[in-house]
Short mmCIF file of C-alpha atoms in Angstrom, two decimals:
data_model
loop_
_atom_site.label_atom_id
_atom_site.label_comp_id
_atom_site.label_asym_id
_atom_site.label_seq_id
_atom_site.Cartn_x
_atom_site.Cartn_y
_atom_site.Cartn_z
CA UNK A 1013 -42.52 -25.30 -83.20
CA UNK A 1014 -42.29 -23.50 -79.81
CA UNK A 1015 -45.65 -23.21 -78.12
CA UNK A 1016 -46.76 -19.60 -77.72
CA UNK A 1017 -47.44 -18.64 -74.12
CA UNK A 1018 -50.34 -16.57 -72.91
CA UNK A 1019 -49.69 -13.92 -70.28
CA UNK A 1020 -51.78 -11.91 -67.85
CA UNK A 1021 -51.33 -8.15 -68.14
CA UNK A 1022 -52.86 -6.01 -65.42
CA UNK A 1023 -53.54 -2.34 -66.19
CA UNK A 1024 -54.09 -0.14 -63.13
CA UNK A 1025 -55.40 3.25 -64.23
CA UNK A 1026 -58.40 5.45 -63.51
CA UNK A 1027 -58.07 7.64 -66.60
CA UNK A 1028 -60.74 6.64 -69.19
CA UNK A 1029 -58.75 8.02 -72.13
CA UNK A 1030 -55.55 6.06 -71.48
CA UNK A 1031 -57.53 2.94 -70.49
CA UNK A 1032 -59.14 3.20 -73.92
CA UNK A 1033 -55.70 3.11 -75.58
CA UNK A 1034 -54.78 -0.04 -73.63
CA UNK A 1035 -58.07 -1.74 -74.51
CA UNK A 1036 -57.62 -0.97 -78.20
CA UNK A 1037 -54.02 -2.25 -78.13
CA UNK A 1038 -54.84 -5.55 -76.43
CA UNK A 1039 -58.16 -6.19 -78.19
CA UNK A 1040 -58.13 -9.56 -79.95
CA UNK A 1041 -54.71 -10.62 -78.64
CA UNK A 1042 -54.19 -14.04 -77.05
CA UNK A 1043 -53.14 -12.54 -73.71
CA UNK A 1044 -55.49 -11.80 -70.81
CA UNK A 1045 -55.67 -8.04 -70.17
CA UNK A 1046 -57.33 -6.99 -66.90
CA UNK A 1047 -58.28 -3.42 -65.96
CA UNK A 1048 -58.51 -1.94 -62.46
CA UNK A 1049 -59.14 1.63 -61.36
CA UNK A 1050 -58.09 1.30 -57.73
CA UNK A 1051 -55.49 -0.35 -55.52
CA UNK A 1052 -58.18 -2.40 -53.76
CA UNK A 1053 -59.54 -3.75 -57.06
CA UNK A 1054 -56.02 -4.57 -58.29
CA UNK A 1055 -55.10 -6.50 -55.14
CA UNK A 1056 -58.40 -8.36 -55.19
CA UNK A 1057 -57.88 -9.43 -58.81
CA UNK A 1058 -54.24 -10.42 -58.24
CA UNK A 1059 -55.34 -12.69 -55.40
CA UNK A 1060 -56.99 -14.90 -58.02
CA UNK A 1061 -54.85 -14.26 -61.12
CA UNK A 1062 -51.04 -14.08 -60.90
CA UNK A 1063 -49.95 -11.11 -63.07
CA UNK A 1064 -47.07 -11.50 -65.52
CA UNK A 1065 -46.92 -7.77 -66.25
CA UNK A 1066 -48.39 -4.97 -64.12
CA UNK A 1067 -48.73 -1.56 -65.79
CA UNK A 1068 -49.71 1.22 -63.40
CA UNK A 1069 -50.23 4.96 -63.62
CA UNK A 1070 -47.94 6.86 -61.24
CA UNK A 1071 -50.92 8.39 -59.43
CA UNK A 1072 -54.45 6.96 -59.49
CA UNK A 1073 -57.53 6.89 -57.28
CA UNK A 1074 -55.86 8.99 -54.56
CA UNK A 1075 -52.99 6.51 -54.21
CA UNK A 1076 -49.66 5.87 -55.92
CA UNK A 1077 -48.09 3.37 -58.25
CA UNK A 1078 -45.14 3.26 -55.85
CA UNK A 1079 -47.31 1.89 -53.04
CA UNK A 1080 -48.89 -0.69 -55.35
CA UNK A 1081 -45.54 -1.78 -56.81
CA UNK A 1082 -43.95 -2.29 -53.38
CA UNK A 1083 -46.80 -4.71 -52.70
CA UNK A 1084 -46.37 -6.42 -56.09
CA UNK A 1085 -42.61 -6.77 -55.51
CA UNK A 1086 -43.20 -8.71 -52.29
CA UNK A 1087 -46.19 -10.80 -53.37
CA UNK A 1088 -45.58 -11.34 -57.11
CA UNK A 1089 -41.80 -11.25 -57.73
CA UNK A 1090 -42.13 -12.80 -61.20
CA UNK A 1091 -44.15 -9.85 -62.51
CA UNK A 1092 -42.62 -7.17 -64.71
CA UNK A 1093 -43.58 -3.77 -63.26
CA UNK A 1094 -44.09 -0.86 -65.67
CA UNK A 1095 -44.95 2.64 -64.42
CA UNK A 1096 -46.31 5.47 -66.59
CA UNK A 1097 -47.65 9.00 -66.47
CA UNK A 1098 -47.59 12.19 -68.52
CA UNK A 1099 -44.32 13.73 -69.72
CA UNK A 1100 -44.44 16.33 -66.93
CA UNK A 1101 -43.76 13.48 -64.46
CA UNK A 1102 -40.79 11.99 -66.33
CA UNK A 1103 -38.20 12.68 -63.61
CA UNK A 1104 -40.37 10.94 -61.00
CA UNK A 1105 -40.79 7.98 -63.37
CA UNK A 1106 -37.03 7.76 -63.93
CA UNK A 1107 -36.52 7.66 -60.17
CA UNK A 1108 -39.04 4.80 -59.86
CA UNK A 1109 -36.85 2.69 -62.17
CA UNK A 1110 -33.52 3.87 -60.73
CA UNK A 1111 -34.58 2.84 -57.21
CA UNK A 1112 -35.88 -0.59 -58.24
CA UNK A 1113 -39.58 0.07 -57.66
CA UNK A 1114 -40.38 -0.39 -61.36
CA UNK A 1115 -38.55 -2.24 -64.15
CA UNK A 1116 -39.54 0.25 -66.86
CA UNK A 1117 -41.33 3.53 -67.35
CA UNK A 1118 -43.00 5.25 -70.28
CA UNK A 1119 -44.72 8.58 -70.82
CA UNK A 1120 -47.97 9.39 -72.50
CA UNK A 1121 -49.09 10.39 -75.15
CA UNK A 1122 -49.46 6.91 -76.62
CA UNK A 1123 -48.69 7.45 -80.30
CA UNK A 1124 -45.92 10.02 -79.85
CA UNK A 1125 -43.89 7.82 -77.52
CA UNK A 1126 -44.57 4.45 -79.16
CA UNK A 1127 -46.20 2.89 -76.11
CA UNK A 1128 -47.71 0.01 -78.10
CA UNK A 1129 -44.26 -1.03 -79.35
CA UNK A 1130 -42.82 -0.86 -75.81
CA UNK A 1131 -45.52 -3.17 -74.46
CA UNK A 1132 -45.12 -5.62 -77.36
CA UNK A 1133 -41.36 -5.62 -76.83
CA UNK A 1134 -41.67 -6.35 -73.11
CA UNK A 1135 -44.09 -9.20 -73.77
CA UNK A 1136 -41.47 -10.72 -76.09
CA UNK A 1137 -38.80 -10.38 -73.42
CA UNK A 1138 -41.12 -11.87 -70.79
CA UNK A 1139 -41.61 -14.90 -73.05
CA UNK A 1140 -37.83 -15.52 -72.97
CA UNK A 1141 -37.35 -15.36 -69.20
CA UNK A 1142 -38.76 -18.77 -68.15
CA UNK A 1143 -38.90 -17.57 -64.54
CA UNK A 1144 -40.63 -20.69 -63.23
CA UNK A 1145 -38.01 -23.01 -64.75
CA UNK A 1146 -35.23 -20.83 -63.34
CA UNK A 1147 -36.81 -20.81 -59.90
CA UNK A 1148 -37.11 -24.62 -59.95
CA UNK A 1149 -33.48 -24.98 -61.05
CA UNK A 1150 -32.15 -22.71 -58.30
CA UNK A 1151 -34.35 -24.32 -55.66
CA UNK A 1152 -33.18 -27.80 -56.70
CA UNK A 1153 -29.58 -26.63 -56.38
CA UNK A 1154 -30.22 -25.03 -52.97
CA UNK A 1155 -29.46 -21.57 -54.34
CA UNK A 1156 -32.31 -19.20 -53.55
CA UNK A 1157 -32.24 -15.89 -55.44
CA UNK A 1158 -32.65 -13.62 -52.43
CA UNK A 1159 -31.48 -10.04 -52.82
CA UNK A 1160 -28.19 -9.60 -50.90
CA UNK A 1161 -28.66 -7.85 -47.55
CA UNK A 1162 -26.63 -4.80 -48.58
CA UNK A 1163 -28.95 -4.40 -51.58
CA UNK A 1164 -31.97 -4.54 -49.27
CA UNK A 1165 -30.46 -1.71 -47.25
CA UNK A 1166 -29.69 0.27 -50.41
CA UNK A 1167 -33.26 -0.12 -51.67
CA UNK A 1168 -34.67 1.04 -48.33
CA UNK A 1169 -32.48 4.15 -48.51
CA UNK A 1170 -33.05 5.10 -52.15
CA UNK A 1171 -36.80 4.46 -52.00
CA UNK A 1172 -37.20 6.77 -49.00
CA UNK A 1173 -38.96 10.02 -49.90
CA UNK A 1174 -36.27 11.87 -47.89
CA UNK A 1175 -33.41 10.20 -49.77
CA UNK A 1176 -29.97 11.79 -49.55
CA UNK A 1177 -26.83 10.60 -51.36
CA UNK A 1178 -24.89 10.61 -48.07
CA UNK A 1179 -27.17 7.85 -46.75
CA UNK A 1180 -26.43 5.67 -49.78
CA UNK A 1181 -22.68 6.19 -49.33
CA UNK A 1182 -23.02 5.30 -45.64
CA UNK A 1183 -24.71 1.96 -46.43
CA UNK A 1184 -22.09 0.95 -49.00
CA UNK A 1185 -19.18 2.01 -46.79
CA UNK A 1186 -20.31 -0.50 -44.13
CA UNK A 1187 -18.77 -3.20 -46.33
CA UNK A 1188 -15.16 -2.13 -47.08
CA UNK A 1189 -14.67 -4.94 -49.62
CA UNK A 1190 -17.67 -3.83 -51.71
CA UNK A 1191 -16.64 -0.18 -51.42
CA UNK A 1192 -13.08 -0.96 -52.57
CA UNK A 1193 -14.17 -3.01 -55.58
CA UNK A 1194 -16.79 -0.40 -56.54
CA UNK A 1195 -14.05 2.25 -56.60
CA UNK A 1196 -11.82 -0.08 -58.64
CA UNK A 1197 -14.56 -0.70 -61.21
CA UNK A 1198 -15.60 2.94 -61.52
CA UNK A 1199 -11.95 3.94 -62.09
CA UNK A 1200 -11.52 1.36 -64.84
CA UNK A 1201 -11.63 2.21 -68.53
CA UNK A 1202 -15.19 0.86 -68.70
CA UNK A 1203 -16.31 4.20 -67.24
CA UNK A 1204 -14.38 6.99 -69.03
CA UNK A 1205 -13.84 10.09 -66.92
CA UNK A 1206 -11.57 13.13 -66.81
CA UNK A 1207 -9.81 12.26 -63.55
CA UNK A 1208 -9.35 9.45 -61.04
CA UNK A 1209 -12.22 9.10 -58.57
CA UNK A 1210 -10.66 8.92 -55.12
CA UNK A 1211 -13.54 8.45 -52.70
CA UNK A 1212 -16.82 6.59 -52.44
CA UNK A 1213 -19.03 9.70 -52.34
CA UNK A 1214 -17.52 10.92 -55.61
CA UNK A 1215 -17.98 7.46 -57.15
CA UNK A 1216 -21.65 7.24 -56.18
CA UNK A 1217 -22.31 10.79 -57.40
CA UNK A 1218 -20.58 10.01 -60.72
CA UNK A 1219 -22.54 6.79 -61.25
CA UNK A 1220 -25.96 7.93 -60.02
CA UNK A 1221 -28.48 5.82 -58.13
CA UNK A 1222 -29.27 3.30 -60.87
CA UNK A 1223 -25.71 2.44 -61.91
CA UNK A 1224 -24.57 2.34 -58.28
CA UNK A 1225 -27.26 -0.23 -57.43
CA UNK A 1226 -26.34 -2.31 -60.46
CA UNK A 1227 -22.60 -2.29 -59.80
CA UNK A 1228 -23.02 -3.12 -56.11
CA UNK A 1229 -25.20 -6.03 -57.17
CA UNK A 1230 -22.49 -7.15 -59.62
CA UNK A 1231 -19.90 -7.07 -56.83
CA UNK A 1232 -22.22 -8.98 -54.47
CA UNK A 1233 -22.92 -11.58 -57.15
CA UNK A 1234 -19.19 -12.11 -57.74
CA UNK A 1235 -18.71 -12.66 -54.00
CA UNK A 1236 -21.64 -15.08 -53.72
CA UNK A 1237 -20.79 -17.04 -56.87
CA UNK A 1238 -17.22 -18.07 -56.08
CA UNK A 1239 -16.64 -21.23 -58.20
CA UNK A 1240 -14.86 -24.47 -57.26
CA UNK A 1241 -11.15 -24.42 -58.16
CA UNK A 1242 -11.74 -26.69 -61.16
CA UNK A 1243 -13.88 -23.98 -62.80
CA UNK A 1244 -12.01 -20.93 -61.55
CA UNK A 1245 -10.09 -20.30 -64.79
CA UNK A 1246 -13.17 -20.45 -67.03
CA UNK A 1247 -15.04 -18.34 -64.49
CA UNK A 1248 -12.24 -15.78 -64.78
CA UNK A 1249 -12.38 -15.87 -68.59
CA UNK A 1250 -16.14 -15.22 -68.60
CA UNK A 1251 -15.64 -12.39 -66.10
CA UNK A 1252 -12.89 -10.92 -68.27
CA UNK A 1253 -15.09 -11.19 -71.37
CA UNK A 1254 -17.88 -9.38 -69.51
CA UNK A 1255 -15.52 -6.63 -68.39
CA UNK A 1256 -14.12 -6.10 -71.89
CA UNK A 1257 -17.66 -6.21 -73.25
CA UNK A 1258 -18.54 -3.49 -70.74
CA UNK A 1259 -15.76 -1.27 -72.07
CA UNK A 1260 -16.66 -1.85 -75.71
CA UNK A 1261 -20.42 -1.45 -75.16
CA UNK A 1262 -19.77 1.94 -73.56
CA UNK A 1263 -17.74 3.03 -76.60
CA UNK A 1264 -20.44 1.80 -78.99
CA UNK A 1265 -23.17 3.54 -76.97
CA UNK A 1266 -21.19 6.80 -77.10
CA UNK A 1267 -21.57 6.66 -80.89
CA UNK A 1268 -25.12 5.28 -81.11
CA UNK A 1269 -26.76 6.52 -77.90
CA UNK A 1270 -24.82 9.48 -76.47
CA UNK A 1271 -25.51 9.96 -72.78
CA UNK A 1272 -26.24 6.28 -72.10
CA UNK A 1273 -22.66 5.02 -72.02
CA UNK A 1274 -22.69 4.15 -68.31
CA UNK A 1275 -25.98 2.28 -68.63
CA UNK A 1276 -24.62 0.26 -71.57
CA UNK A 1277 -21.38 -0.51 -69.72
CA UNK A 1278 -23.24 -1.78 -66.66
CA UNK A 1279 -25.66 -3.88 -68.73
CA UNK A 1280 -22.72 -5.51 -70.52
CA UNK A 1281 -20.95 -6.22 -67.24
CA UNK A 1282 -23.92 -8.34 -66.10
CA UNK A 1283 -25.10 -9.86 -69.40
CA UNK A 1284 -23.43 -13.27 -68.84
CA UNK A 1285 -24.10 -13.63 -65.12
CA UNK A 1286 -26.06 -16.84 -65.85
CA UNK A 1287 -22.81 -18.53 -66.93
CA UNK A 1288 -21.18 -17.58 -63.63
CA UNK A 1289 -24.08 -19.22 -61.80
CA UNK A 1290 -23.58 -22.46 -63.76
CA UNK A 1291 -19.83 -22.47 -63.00
CA UNK A 1292 -20.53 -21.87 -59.32
CA UNK A 1293 -23.41 -24.31 -58.85
CA UNK A 1294 -22.77 -27.05 -61.45
CA UNK A 1295 -19.05 -26.88 -62.20
CA UNK A 1296 -18.45 -30.45 -63.41
CA UNK A 1297 -21.67 -30.74 -65.41
CA UNK A 1298 -21.08 -27.36 -67.05
CA UNK A 1299 -17.53 -28.29 -68.04
CA UNK A 1300 -18.81 -31.50 -69.65
CA UNK A 1301 -21.53 -29.53 -71.43
CA UNK A 1302 -19.00 -27.04 -72.84
CA UNK A 1303 -16.83 -29.91 -74.11
CA UNK A 1304 -19.87 -31.49 -75.80
CA UNK A 1305 -20.91 -28.17 -77.31
CA UNK A 1306 -17.44 -27.60 -78.76
CA UNK A 1307 -17.13 -31.16 -80.09
CA UNK A 1308 -20.49 -31.18 -81.84
CA UNK A 1309 -20.82 -27.47 -82.69
CA UNK A 1310 -24.08 -27.15 -80.77
CA UNK A 1311 -25.85 -24.00 -79.60
CA UNK A 1312 -24.91 -23.18 -76.01
CA UNK A 1313 -28.52 -22.32 -75.17
CA UNK A 1314 -29.81 -25.63 -76.55
CA UNK A 1315 -27.20 -27.61 -74.61
CA UNK A 1316 -27.88 -25.69 -71.39
CA UNK A 1317 -31.64 -26.16 -71.62
CA UNK A 1318 -31.22 -29.88 -72.30
CA UNK A 1319 -28.87 -30.30 -69.32
CA UNK A 1320 -30.27 -27.86 -66.75
CA UNK A 1321 -33.75 -26.98 -68.00
CA UNK A 1322 -32.72 -23.34 -68.50
CA UNK A 1323 -30.14 -21.40 -70.50
CA UNK A 1324 -27.63 -18.95 -69.03
CA UNK A 1325 -29.49 -16.04 -70.62
CA UNK A 1326 -32.82 -17.16 -69.12
CA UNK A 1327 -31.20 -17.69 -65.72
CA UNK A 1328 -29.37 -14.37 -65.65
CA UNK A 1329 -32.32 -12.31 -66.85
CA UNK A 1330 -34.71 -13.95 -64.38
CA UNK A 1331 -32.30 -13.20 -61.56
CA UNK A 1332 -32.20 -9.54 -62.63
CA UNK A 1333 -35.99 -9.43 -62.65
CA UNK A 1334 -36.10 -10.73 -59.06
CA UNK A 1335 -33.33 -8.30 -58.07
CA UNK A 1336 -35.39 -5.33 -59.36
CA UNK A 1337 -33.02 -4.19 -62.11
CA UNK A 1338 -34.26 -2.10 -65.07
CA UNK A 1339 -35.70 -3.76 -68.16
CA UNK A 1340 -32.68 -2.65 -70.22
CA UNK A 1341 -30.51 -4.86 -67.99
CA UNK A 1342 -32.99 -7.74 -68.09
CA UNK A 1343 -33.29 -7.45 -71.89
CA UNK A 1344 -29.53 -7.36 -72.39
CA UNK A 1345 -29.14 -10.65 -70.52
CA UNK A 1346 -32.22 -12.29 -72.06
CA UNK A 1347 -31.86 -11.16 -75.66
CA UNK A 1348 -28.17 -10.56 -76.45
CA UNK A 1349 -28.05 -13.77 -78.53
CA UNK A 1350 -31.02 -12.77 -80.70
CA UNK A 1351 -30.40 -11.61 -84.28
CA UNK A 1352 -29.08 -8.04 -84.29
CA UNK A 1353 -31.94 -6.84 -86.49
CA UNK A 1354 -34.32 -7.82 -83.65
CA UNK A 1355 -32.53 -5.61 -81.11
CA UNK A 1356 -32.37 -1.90 -80.40
CA UNK A 1357 -31.09 0.51 -77.78
CA UNK A 1358 -28.76 -0.65 -75.00
CA UNK A 1359 -29.35 -4.40 -75.61
CA UNK A 1360 -28.13 -3.93 -79.19
CA UNK A 1361 -24.98 -2.12 -77.98
CA UNK A 1362 -24.29 -5.02 -75.61
CA UNK A 1363 -24.96 -7.63 -78.31
CA UNK A 1364 -22.66 -5.89 -80.81
CA UNK A 1365 -19.86 -5.69 -78.24
CA UNK A 1366 -20.35 -9.33 -77.28
CA UNK A 1367 -20.15 -10.47 -80.92
CA UNK A 1368 -17.06 -8.38 -81.68
CA UNK A 1369 -15.23 -9.93 -78.75
CA UNK A 1370 -16.37 -13.47 -79.48
CA UNK A 1371 -15.09 -13.17 -83.06
CA UNK A 1372 -11.69 -11.94 -81.86
CA UNK A 1373 -11.45 -14.43 -78.97
CA UNK A 1374 -12.04 -17.32 -81.39
CA UNK A 1375 -9.48 -16.02 -83.93
CA UNK A 1376 -12.25 -15.72 -86.50
CA UNK A 1377 -13.68 -19.21 -86.03
CA UNK A 1378 -16.93 -17.83 -84.62
CA UNK A 1379 -19.11 -16.35 -87.37
CA UNK A 1380 -21.70 -13.79 -86.26
CA UNK A 1381 -24.27 -11.56 -87.94
CA UNK A 1382 -22.22 -8.37 -87.45
CA UNK A 1383 -21.84 -7.86 -91.19
CA UNK A 1384 -25.60 -7.32 -91.50
CA UNK A 1385 -24.92 -3.92 -89.89
CA UNK A 1386 -21.98 -3.01 -92.13
CA UNK A 1387 -23.93 -0.53 -94.28
CA UNK A 1388 -25.29 1.23 -91.22
CA UNK A 1389 -22.53 1.14 -88.59
CA UNK A 1390 -18.68 1.04 -88.40
CA UNK A 1391 -18.52 -2.64 -87.43
CA UNK A 1392 -14.93 -3.12 -88.65
CA UNK A 1393 -13.82 -0.25 -86.43
CA UNK A 1394 -15.51 -1.95 -83.47
CA UNK A 1395 -13.88 -5.28 -84.35
CA UNK A 1396 -10.50 -3.56 -84.32
CA UNK A 1397 -11.26 -2.02 -80.94
CA UNK A 1398 -12.25 -5.45 -79.62
CA UNK A 1399 -8.88 -6.81 -80.74
CA UNK A 1400 -7.04 -3.96 -79.05
CA UNK A 1401 -8.97 -4.46 -75.82
CA UNK A 1402 -8.25 -8.18 -75.83
CA UNK A 1403 -4.55 -7.55 -76.52
CA UNK A 1404 -4.36 -5.24 -73.50
CA UNK A 1405 -6.31 -7.67 -71.30
CA UNK A 1406 -5.17 -7.65 -67.71
CA UNK A 1407 -3.83 -4.11 -67.68
CA UNK A 1408 -7.11 -2.67 -66.46
CA UNK A 1409 -9.39 -5.49 -65.38
CA UNK A 1410 -11.24 -4.75 -62.18
CA UNK A 1411 -12.97 -8.04 -61.58
#
């Protein structure tokens, strides 16, 4: 039986009513919940207790959650950062996540917006990240998970209170290779649009801040993680799978979550990034592991953990946490192999797309739990789409 882990959750809020909701929710649980009403108190407490999750009100005690979270990002990179406020502040909260200051946001009131379920869900995801194991693995392999320099520049621009889209375009255009690939990806079928996007400004405007950050990071990761020649073909196959998964997840999201197609496509594009790291860093060992897995019909996660101490999903999701991506991206990488009835939202769209493609890629040898959704969703239609996408592979792959 897997040992249950205890986590430290820090609540930073000076509103007695909402603090009362948090105290009721965490009463009697095995986790340590700490409450602070000021930035000074929060920093003092964090100096002695490393937080696993920090939940902060957007404005408190004459200061801001933004200021606190910039400090947490630098000092406690393993912490999940969740920002909240009233519904009137929703646009400001969305921007906090889009710019990488927070991993998630929610709005009060508590009951109406299911805040308790959100917190429970994020604790479950946190338990699957294994950030310390991932950090040790990367350090042992001499691969430190620093944010690429262009991403640092992007974050400085988008987090500026005087942000303008032209400044973001200017930063990206400094690297012609990144700009060219970003245009190629945004013009692919993974991002349906009415006309071809011909310039970088149009591409960034079409994508928005959040998806632009995520796609630039994807391009940077592909550049950093170039594999040895021996693994280049399997690296390409995983990249192709991720791209096709991106297309299919966007189609599924259009049916299940209209308006979130681009978010689902981007999450799917990055969901297997942990595999790319293994191919890049441990080519020979990963090839041997895949042969063993196929020969003995073993779980890929079990084999990876036994060999490297971490699985590809743990590695990829931890990297996304350190790179300040939204929780939907982190969840999609961490949880896409969970049972479908345990998933919801964008991670479920990604998981469905991943399963449809794996079934088709294996010519039916891989059995998944897709049929558990048959009474609720058009899974056979999605399987057919997966087959069509795979058959047209190569005609529109921007990777």
